[in-house]
XYZ file of C-alpha atoms in Angstrom:
208
model
C -23.524 -20.298 72.704
C -20.231 -18.538 72.106
C -19.517 -21.026 69.307
C -22.703 -20.043 67.458
C -21.958 -16.338 67.866
C -18.489 -16.848 66.430
C -19.934 -18.948 63.593
C -22.452 -16.266 62.715
C -19.707 -13.663 62.601
C -17.345 -15.820 60.567
C -16.426 -15.014 56.979
C -17.729 -18.421 55.930
C -21.226 -17.756 57.197
C -21.244 -14.249 55.696
C -20.219 -15.752 52.372
C -22.896 -18.409 52.520
C -25.535 -15.835 53.467
C -24.465 -13.647 50.525
C -24.725 -16.585 48.129
C -28.159 -17.582 49.450
C -29.407 -13.994 49.206
C -28.065 -13.662 45.676
C -29.599 -16.985 44.658
C -32.981 -15.969 46.067
C -32.805 -12.668 44.217
C -31.911 -14.472 40.989
C -34.844 -16.877 41.406
C -37.254 -13.974 41.999
C -35.853 -12.115 38.980
C -36.118 -15.209 36.769
C -39.733 -15.810 37.791
C -40.627 -12.167 37.189
C -38.916 -12.224 33.790
C -40.715 -15.438 32.838
C -44.060 -13.998 33.886
C -43.341 -10.790 31.963
C -42.557 -12.802 28.837
C -45.753 -14.858 29.188
C -47.871 -11.724 29.562
C -46.088 -10.065 26.626
C -46.644 -13.147 24.466
C -50.345 -13.084 25.302
C -50.580 -9.417 24.390
C -48.867 -10.080 21.051
C -51.045 -13.117 20.377
C -54.261 -11.171 20.990
C -53.023 -8.220 18.955
C -51.965 -10.354 15.979
C -55.190 -12.391 16.037
C -57.289 -9.209 16.014
C -55.144 -7.641 13.288
C -55.447 -10.716 11.056
C -59.243 -10.669 11.443
C -59.385 -6.952 10.596
C -57.077 -7.421 7.595
C -59.392 -10.114 6.263
C -62.375 -7.763 6.651
C -60.525 -5.034 4.749
C -59.483 -7.537 2.064
C -63.118 -8.551 1.538
C -64.282 -4.931 1.350
C -61.553 -3.961 -1.129
C -62.343 -7.014 -3.286
C -66.040 -6.091 -3.305
C -65.208 -2.465 -4.130
C -66.690 -1.203 -0.862
C -63.983 0.858 0.820
C -66.182 2.900 3.161
C -66.000 2.547 6.946
C -62.932 0.305 7.001
C -62.006 -1.179 10.414
C -58.852 -0.249 12.291
C -56.039 -2.813 12.260
C -53.557 -1.931 15.011
C -54.426 0.254 17.964
C -50.876 -0.218 19.278
C -47.642 -1.826 18.073
C -46.719 -4.063 20.990
C -44.050 -5.856 18.956
C -41.988 -2.651 18.955
C -42.131 -2.712 22.762
C -41.684 -6.406 23.514
C -39.486 -7.682 20.656
C -36.253 -7.572 22.744
C -37.783 -10.210 25.053
C -38.105 -12.724 22.211
C -34.863 -12.363 20.272
C -33.647 -15.777 21.461
C -37.030 -17.486 20.952
C -37.439 -16.929 17.204
C -35.040 -17.549 14.338
C -34.137 -14.843 11.809
C -36.894 -15.799 9.372
C -39.520 -15.693 12.105
C -38.307 -12.324 13.368
C -38.426 -11.038 9.790
C -41.987 -12.369 9.468
C -43.131 -10.558 12.620
C -41.439 -7.320 11.581
C -43.014 -7.507 8.110
C -46.459 -8.256 9.530
C -46.407 -5.345 11.973
C -44.897 -2.887 9.473
C -47.458 -3.737 6.781
C -50.348 -3.765 9.260
C -49.377 -0.265 10.419
C -49.264 0.989 6.809
C -52.634 -0.583 6.014
C -54.024 1.031 9.174
C -52.856 4.401 7.829
C -54.368 3.796 4.387
C -57.665 2.670 5.955
C -57.802 5.790 8.124
C -57.213 8.011 5.086
C -59.885 6.144 3.142
C -62.393 6.664 5.953
C -61.505 10.361 6.077
C -62.161 10.670 2.328
C -65.525 8.978 2.756
C -66.695 11.392 5.460
C -65.374 14.395 3.544
C -67.391 13.426 0.448
C -70.452 12.703 2.625
C -70.213 16.156 4.183
C -69.799 17.796 0.775
C -72.822 15.918 -0.539
C -74.884 17.186 2.415
C -73.841 20.788 1.682
C -74.727 20.457 -2.004
C -78.060 18.833 -1.158
C -79.044 21.711 1.137
C -78.175 24.267 -1.573
C -80.093 22.428 -4.318
C -83.174 21.998 -2.119
C -83.032 25.719 -1.352
C -83.046 26.370 -5.114
C -86.046 24.070 -5.512
C -87.826 25.981 -2.750
C -87.223 29.293 -4.534
C -88.711 27.827 -7.722
C -91.786 26.679 -5.794
C -92.590 30.146 -4.407
C -94.915 30.976 -7.309
C -97.072 27.950 -6.612
C -100.128 28.947 -4.594
C -101.518 25.636 -3.426
C -99.749 23.870 -0.531
C -100.366 20.452 -2.029
C -98.780 21.607 -5.309
C -95.725 22.875 -3.422
C -95.378 19.586 -1.519
C -95.758 17.507 -4.687
C -93.258 19.701 -6.566
C -90.636 19.575 -3.781
C -91.088 15.830 -3.232
C -90.669 15.102 -6.949
C -87.613 17.331 -7.298
C -85.922 15.899 -4.192
C -86.566 12.335 -5.308
C -85.245 13.054 -8.794
C -82.162 14.829 -7.437
C -81.352 12.046 -4.957
C -81.727 9.388 -7.642
C -79.322 11.196 -9.988
C -76.845 11.820 -7.182
C -76.895 8.175 -6.101
C -76.272 6.927 -9.628
C -73.633 9.407 -10.761
C -71.951 10.949 -7.726
C -69.835 8.068 -6.398
C -67.804 8.669 -3.219
C -64.315 9.966 -3.932
C -61.631 7.353 -3.333
C -58.067 8.140 -4.417
C -56.749 5.370 -6.648
C -53.357 5.459 -4.952
C -54.883 4.718 -1.546
C -56.857 1.727 -2.805
C -53.905 0.353 -4.767
C -51.650 0.807 -1.762
C -53.970 -1.260 0.419
C -54.300 -3.980 -2.237
C -50.520 -4.307 -2.670
C -49.869 -4.393 1.074
C -52.634 -6.935 1.684
C -51.031 -9.234 -0.890
C -47.625 -8.902 0.770
C -48.817 -9.273 4.364
C -48.391 -12.871 5.551
C -50.403 -14.708 8.170
C -48.530 -15.249 11.423
C -50.687 -17.517 13.566
C -50.760 -20.390 11.035
C -46.946 -20.555 10.838
C -44.284 -22.054 13.116
C -43.817 -18.535 14.433
C -47.430 -18.479 15.562
C -47.076 -21.912 17.140
C -44.052 -20.749 19.140
C -45.869 -17.610 20.229
C -48.822 -19.660 21.496
C -46.427 -21.903 23.401
C -44.693 -18.883 24.955
C -48.106 -17.528 25.972
C -49.047 -20.897 27.521
C -52.157 -21.242 25.372
C -53.299 -24.112 23.167
C -55.136 -22.183 20.458
């Protein structure tokens, strides 16, 4: 019994216990770090996949000339948060690709938001003008005595006014905003179809 007590109090045992404790702590840390990287990779993968889908939607709308109600691209920039975790996993070209993708996606997000703001501003202005013009029509109809004549007059005027407005009052869209989106869309590469995307999927432990 005394031998075991002495052994437990010996420097050798204390050293071994310290090594075992340190090793256990290192294993726990390594597992936590690995799990953190997997979760971060999955976040990035989901974010990039969504962004690429939204960019394609914007590209189609811009090509068709319909720039109203553009979708958002990036709700957050997770690459700015998690990039230090992946410095050793990607080469310089792949890191450059990811940086370019996120930077351009953020700029396109800004352009899309501005474009949507312009659309709602012009819609609100059109509503204000419409109310004023209809009020003018109503003033002109005061001299009409018969209710059916008033209704026919107002209906005709409103229909005529709406038709002219639809054909000649196109929503305001700054040329610079549209051109900016077009140029950025051309310079924004796909990520998921490259070796960078393949590595990211592997880091996230997913097959597709």
